[in-house]
CSV table of C-alpha atoms in Angstrom, one decimal:
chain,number,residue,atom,x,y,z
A,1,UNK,CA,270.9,-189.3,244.4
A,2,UNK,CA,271.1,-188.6,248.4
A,3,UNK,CA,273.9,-189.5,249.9
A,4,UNK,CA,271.7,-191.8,252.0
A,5,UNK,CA,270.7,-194.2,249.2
A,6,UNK,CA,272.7,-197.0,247.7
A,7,UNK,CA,274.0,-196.8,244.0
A,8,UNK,CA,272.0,-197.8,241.9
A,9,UNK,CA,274.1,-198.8,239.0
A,10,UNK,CA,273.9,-202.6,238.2
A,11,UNK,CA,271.6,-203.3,240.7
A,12,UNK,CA,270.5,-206.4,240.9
A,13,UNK,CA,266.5,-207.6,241.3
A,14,UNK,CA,267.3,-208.6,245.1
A,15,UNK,CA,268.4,-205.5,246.0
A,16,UNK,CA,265.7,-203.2,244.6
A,17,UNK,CA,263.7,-201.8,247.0
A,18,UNK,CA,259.8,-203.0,247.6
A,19,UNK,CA,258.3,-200.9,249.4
A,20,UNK,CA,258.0,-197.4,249.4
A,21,UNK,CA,256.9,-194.9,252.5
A,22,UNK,CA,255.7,-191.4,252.3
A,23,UNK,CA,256.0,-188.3,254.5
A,24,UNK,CA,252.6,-186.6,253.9
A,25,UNK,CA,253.1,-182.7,254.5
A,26,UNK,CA,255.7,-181.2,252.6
A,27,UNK,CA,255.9,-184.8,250.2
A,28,UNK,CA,252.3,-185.7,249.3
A,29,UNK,CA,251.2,-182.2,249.3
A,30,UNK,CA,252.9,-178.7,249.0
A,31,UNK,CA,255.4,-177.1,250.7
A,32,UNK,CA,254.7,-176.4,254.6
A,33,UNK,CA,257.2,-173.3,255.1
A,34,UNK,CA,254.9,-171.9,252.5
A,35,UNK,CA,251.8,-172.8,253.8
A,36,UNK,CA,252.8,-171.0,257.3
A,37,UNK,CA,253.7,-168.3,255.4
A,38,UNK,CA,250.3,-167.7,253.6
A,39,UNK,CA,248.9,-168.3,256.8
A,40,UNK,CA,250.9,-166.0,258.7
A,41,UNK,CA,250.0,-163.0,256.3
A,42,UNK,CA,246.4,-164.1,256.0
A,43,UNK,CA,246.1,-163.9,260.5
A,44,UNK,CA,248.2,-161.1,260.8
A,45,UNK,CA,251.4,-163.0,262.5
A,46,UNK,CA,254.9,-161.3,261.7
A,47,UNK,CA,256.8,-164.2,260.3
A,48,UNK,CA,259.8,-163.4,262.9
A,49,UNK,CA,257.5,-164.5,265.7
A,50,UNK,CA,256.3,-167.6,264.5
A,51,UNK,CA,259.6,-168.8,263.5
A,52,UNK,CA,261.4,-167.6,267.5
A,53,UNK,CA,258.3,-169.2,268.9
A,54,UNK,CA,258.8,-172.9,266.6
A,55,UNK,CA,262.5,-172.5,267.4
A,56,UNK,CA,261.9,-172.6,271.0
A,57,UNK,CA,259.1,-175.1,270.3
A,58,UNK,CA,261.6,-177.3,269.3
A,59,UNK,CA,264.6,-176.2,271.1
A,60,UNK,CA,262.4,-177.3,274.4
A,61,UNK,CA,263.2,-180.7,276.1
A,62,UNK,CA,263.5,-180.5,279.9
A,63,UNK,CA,261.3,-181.7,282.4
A,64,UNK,CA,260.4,-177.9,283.7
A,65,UNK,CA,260.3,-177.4,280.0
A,66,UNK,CA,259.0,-180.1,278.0
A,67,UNK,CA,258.6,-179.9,274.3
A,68,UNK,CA,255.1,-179.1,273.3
A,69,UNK,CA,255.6,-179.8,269.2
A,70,UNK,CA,256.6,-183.2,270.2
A,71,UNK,CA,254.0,-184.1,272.7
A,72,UNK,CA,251.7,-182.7,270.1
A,73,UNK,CA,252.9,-185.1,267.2
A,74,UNK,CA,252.9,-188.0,270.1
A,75,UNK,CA,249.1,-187.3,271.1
A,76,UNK,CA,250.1,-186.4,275.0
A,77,UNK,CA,249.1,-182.7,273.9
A,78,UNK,CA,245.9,-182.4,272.1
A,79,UNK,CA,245.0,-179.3,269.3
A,80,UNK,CA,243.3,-177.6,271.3
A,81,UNK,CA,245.7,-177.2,274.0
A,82,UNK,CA,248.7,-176.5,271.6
A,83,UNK,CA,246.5,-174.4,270.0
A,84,UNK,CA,246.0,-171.9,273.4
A,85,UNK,CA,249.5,-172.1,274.1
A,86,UNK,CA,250.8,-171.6,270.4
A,87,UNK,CA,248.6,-168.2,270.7
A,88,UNK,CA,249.8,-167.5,274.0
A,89,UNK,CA,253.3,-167.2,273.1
A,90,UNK,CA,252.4,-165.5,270.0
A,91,UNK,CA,250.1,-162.7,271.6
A,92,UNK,CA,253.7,-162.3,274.0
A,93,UNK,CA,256.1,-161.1,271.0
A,94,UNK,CA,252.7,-159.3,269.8
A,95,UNK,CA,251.0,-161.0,267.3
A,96,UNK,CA,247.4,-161.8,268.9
A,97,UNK,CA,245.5,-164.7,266.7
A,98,UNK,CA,242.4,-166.3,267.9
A,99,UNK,CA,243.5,-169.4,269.7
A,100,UNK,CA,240.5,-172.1,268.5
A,101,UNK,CA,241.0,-173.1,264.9
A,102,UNK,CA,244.8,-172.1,265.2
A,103,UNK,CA,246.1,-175.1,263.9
A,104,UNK,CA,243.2,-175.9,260.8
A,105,UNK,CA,244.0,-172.1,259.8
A,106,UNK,CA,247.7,-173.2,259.9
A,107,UNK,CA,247.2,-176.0,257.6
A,108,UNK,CA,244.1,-175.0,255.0
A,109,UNK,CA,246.8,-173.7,252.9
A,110,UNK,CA,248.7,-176.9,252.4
A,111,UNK,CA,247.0,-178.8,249.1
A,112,UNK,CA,248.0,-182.2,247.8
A,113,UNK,CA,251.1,-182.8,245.5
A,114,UNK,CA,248.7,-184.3,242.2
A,115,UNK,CA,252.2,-185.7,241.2
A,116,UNK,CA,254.1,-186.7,243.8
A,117,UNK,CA,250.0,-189.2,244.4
A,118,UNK,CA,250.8,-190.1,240.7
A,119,UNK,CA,254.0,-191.5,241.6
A,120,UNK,CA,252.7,-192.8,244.7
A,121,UNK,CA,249.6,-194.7,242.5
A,122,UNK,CA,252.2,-195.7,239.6
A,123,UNK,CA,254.5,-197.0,242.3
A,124,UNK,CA,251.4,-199.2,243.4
A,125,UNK,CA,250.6,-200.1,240.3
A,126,UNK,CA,253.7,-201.7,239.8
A,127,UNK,CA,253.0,-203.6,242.6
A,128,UNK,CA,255.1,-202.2,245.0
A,129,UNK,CA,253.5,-201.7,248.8
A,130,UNK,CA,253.4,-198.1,250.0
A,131,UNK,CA,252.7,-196.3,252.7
A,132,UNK,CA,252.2,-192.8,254.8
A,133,UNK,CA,254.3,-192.3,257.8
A,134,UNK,CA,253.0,-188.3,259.0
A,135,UNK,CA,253.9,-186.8,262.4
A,136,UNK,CA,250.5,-184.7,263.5
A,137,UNK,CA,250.0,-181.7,264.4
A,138,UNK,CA,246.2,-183.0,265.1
A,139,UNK,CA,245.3,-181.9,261.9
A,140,UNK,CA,243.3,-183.6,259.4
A,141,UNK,CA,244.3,-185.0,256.4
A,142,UNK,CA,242.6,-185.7,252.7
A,143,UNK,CA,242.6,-189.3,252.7
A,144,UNK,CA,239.9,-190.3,250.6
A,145,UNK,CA,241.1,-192.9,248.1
A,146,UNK,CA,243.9,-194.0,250.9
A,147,UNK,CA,243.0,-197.1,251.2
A,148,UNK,CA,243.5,-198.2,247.8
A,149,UNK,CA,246.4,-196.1,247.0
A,150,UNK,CA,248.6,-197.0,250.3
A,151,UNK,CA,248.9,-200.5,252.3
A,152,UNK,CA,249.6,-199.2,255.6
A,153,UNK,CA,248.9,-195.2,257.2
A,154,UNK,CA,250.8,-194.3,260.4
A,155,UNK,CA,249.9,-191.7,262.0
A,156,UNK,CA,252.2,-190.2,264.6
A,157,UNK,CA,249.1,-188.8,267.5
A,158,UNK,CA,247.1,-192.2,266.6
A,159,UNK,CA,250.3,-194.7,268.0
A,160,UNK,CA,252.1,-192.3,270.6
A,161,UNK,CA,255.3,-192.2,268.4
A,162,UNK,CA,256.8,-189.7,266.3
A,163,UNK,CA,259.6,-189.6,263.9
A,164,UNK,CA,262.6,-189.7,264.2
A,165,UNK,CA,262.1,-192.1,266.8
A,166,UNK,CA,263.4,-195.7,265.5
A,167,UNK,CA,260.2,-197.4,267.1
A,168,UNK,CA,257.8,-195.5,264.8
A,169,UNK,CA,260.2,-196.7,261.9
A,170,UNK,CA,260.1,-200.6,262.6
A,171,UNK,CA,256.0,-200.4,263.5
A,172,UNK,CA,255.5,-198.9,259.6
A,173,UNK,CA,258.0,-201.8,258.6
A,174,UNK,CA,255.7,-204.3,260.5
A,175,UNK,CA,252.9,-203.4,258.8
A,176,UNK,CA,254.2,-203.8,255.5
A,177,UNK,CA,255.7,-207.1,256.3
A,178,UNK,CA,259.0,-206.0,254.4
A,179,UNK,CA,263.2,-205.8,256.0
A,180,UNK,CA,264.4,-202.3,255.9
A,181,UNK,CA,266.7,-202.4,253.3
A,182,UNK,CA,264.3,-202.9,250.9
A,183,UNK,CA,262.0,-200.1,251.7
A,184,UNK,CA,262.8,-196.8,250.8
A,185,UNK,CA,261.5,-193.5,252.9
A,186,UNK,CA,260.4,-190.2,251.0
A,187,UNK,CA,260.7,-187.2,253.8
A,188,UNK,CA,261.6,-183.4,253.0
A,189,UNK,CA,263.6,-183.5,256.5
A,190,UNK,CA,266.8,-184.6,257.0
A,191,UNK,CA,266.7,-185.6,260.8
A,192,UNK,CA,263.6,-187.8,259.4
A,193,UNK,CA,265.9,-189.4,256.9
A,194,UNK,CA,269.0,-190.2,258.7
A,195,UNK,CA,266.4,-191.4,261.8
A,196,UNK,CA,265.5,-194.1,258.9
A,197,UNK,CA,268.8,-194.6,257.1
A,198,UNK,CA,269.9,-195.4,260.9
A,199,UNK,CA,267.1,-198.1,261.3
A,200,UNK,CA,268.4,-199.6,257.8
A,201,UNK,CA,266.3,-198.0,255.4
A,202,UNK,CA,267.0,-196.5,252.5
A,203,UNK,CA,266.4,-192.7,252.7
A,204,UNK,CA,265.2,-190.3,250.4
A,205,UNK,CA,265.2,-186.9,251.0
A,206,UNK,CA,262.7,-185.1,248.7
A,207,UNK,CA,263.6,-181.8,247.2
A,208,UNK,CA,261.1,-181.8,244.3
A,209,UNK,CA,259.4,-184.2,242.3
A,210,UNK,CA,261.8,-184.7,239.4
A,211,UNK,CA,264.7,-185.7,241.8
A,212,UNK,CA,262.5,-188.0,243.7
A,213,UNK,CA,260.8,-189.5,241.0
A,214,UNK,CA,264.6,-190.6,239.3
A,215,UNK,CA,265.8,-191.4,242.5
A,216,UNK,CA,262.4,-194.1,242.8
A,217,UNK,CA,263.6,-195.4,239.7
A,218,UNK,CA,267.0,-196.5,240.4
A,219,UNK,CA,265.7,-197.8,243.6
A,220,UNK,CA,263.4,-199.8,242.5
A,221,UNK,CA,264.4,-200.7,238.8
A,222,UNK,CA,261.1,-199.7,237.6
A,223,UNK,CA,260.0,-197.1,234.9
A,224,UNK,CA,257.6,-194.8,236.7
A,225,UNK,CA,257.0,-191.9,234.1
């Protein structure tokens, strides 16, 4: 169990979790370090680059400097302008990549997790709301058969809030209609997870399938093999 969740043993029906929400890359499909990787070897990029140029992506928060992944995932940056600027500082520790379709090369190898939607459908099925809480990298994403299989999608470009900011946190609540504390939150990042254990959530941090699927179960009391 993470250390974020609530023991399960003996819970009682008013304190099983309702409602479950979903990160989307690196949850609902495969892993993302992997898919950069593929990518990297597939456009030439030494790996060592892109991870010094994410590092200081995401190391940048000043007001000379500001930080371009975040304003990306907010919608104040668009793709296409991350994209230029992702190449740029690429092309300057010497890895040159064609700037357009930067970020939809980045992503095509990312595919969905067939069983981490199962769990997401069976979840459902139990009657259980769910949802997808993604920060964008203006990507795409495969949502056809969303709508059925999740009450509420929030993504991070589309409201002009990212995680782990608490706001983004209470506006997926809203939309399910449910207290924190008895929805749970499925992210492979840790900062993500503590951002929703903070807002009273009960966090999940997904390592694989089989430890999230039993960690489902105690949450929510329910059988979900």
């Amino acid at each position: 169990m993470s250390q974020l969740s609530p023991d399960p043993q003996g819970m009682p029906a008013d304190r099983a979790v309702d409602a479950v929400v979903f990160d989307w890359g690196g949850v609902l499909t495969t892993g993302i370090d992997v898919a950069f990787t593929e990518w990297a070897a597939s456009d030439g990029v030494d790996p060592e680059h892109l991870g010094a140029v994410l590092r200081e992506a995401f190391a940048a928060d000043t007001p000379d400097h500001p930080n371009a992944v975040h304003a990306l995932e907010r919608g104040d940056l668009s793709g296409e302008q991350f994209e230029l600027l992702l190449a740029r500082q690429l092309a300057a520790r010497g890895s040159h990549v064609p700037g357009r379709g930067l970020l939809a090369r980045m992503f095509a190898h990312l595919s969905p997790s067939e069983s981490m939607l199962g769990l997401a459908a069976r979840l459902k099925d139990e009657g259980l709301r769910t949802a997808v809480l993604s920060n964008s990298w203006g990507n795409g994403y495969p949502d056809e058969g969303w709508d059925e299989l999740f009450d509420a999608v929030v993504i991070s470009g589309d409201v002009g809030m990212r995680k782990p900011e608490p706001r983004i946190y209470h506006h997926v609540l809203d939309l399910l209609h449910v207290p924190p504390q008895r929805c749970a939150f499925v992210d492979d990042l840790g900062a993500n997870v503590r951002a929703a254990a903070e807002v009273g959530m009960v966090g999940v941090h997904h390592r694989s399938y089989e430890e999230t699927l039993d960690e489902l179960e105690a949450l929510t009391g329910r059988s979900l093999r």
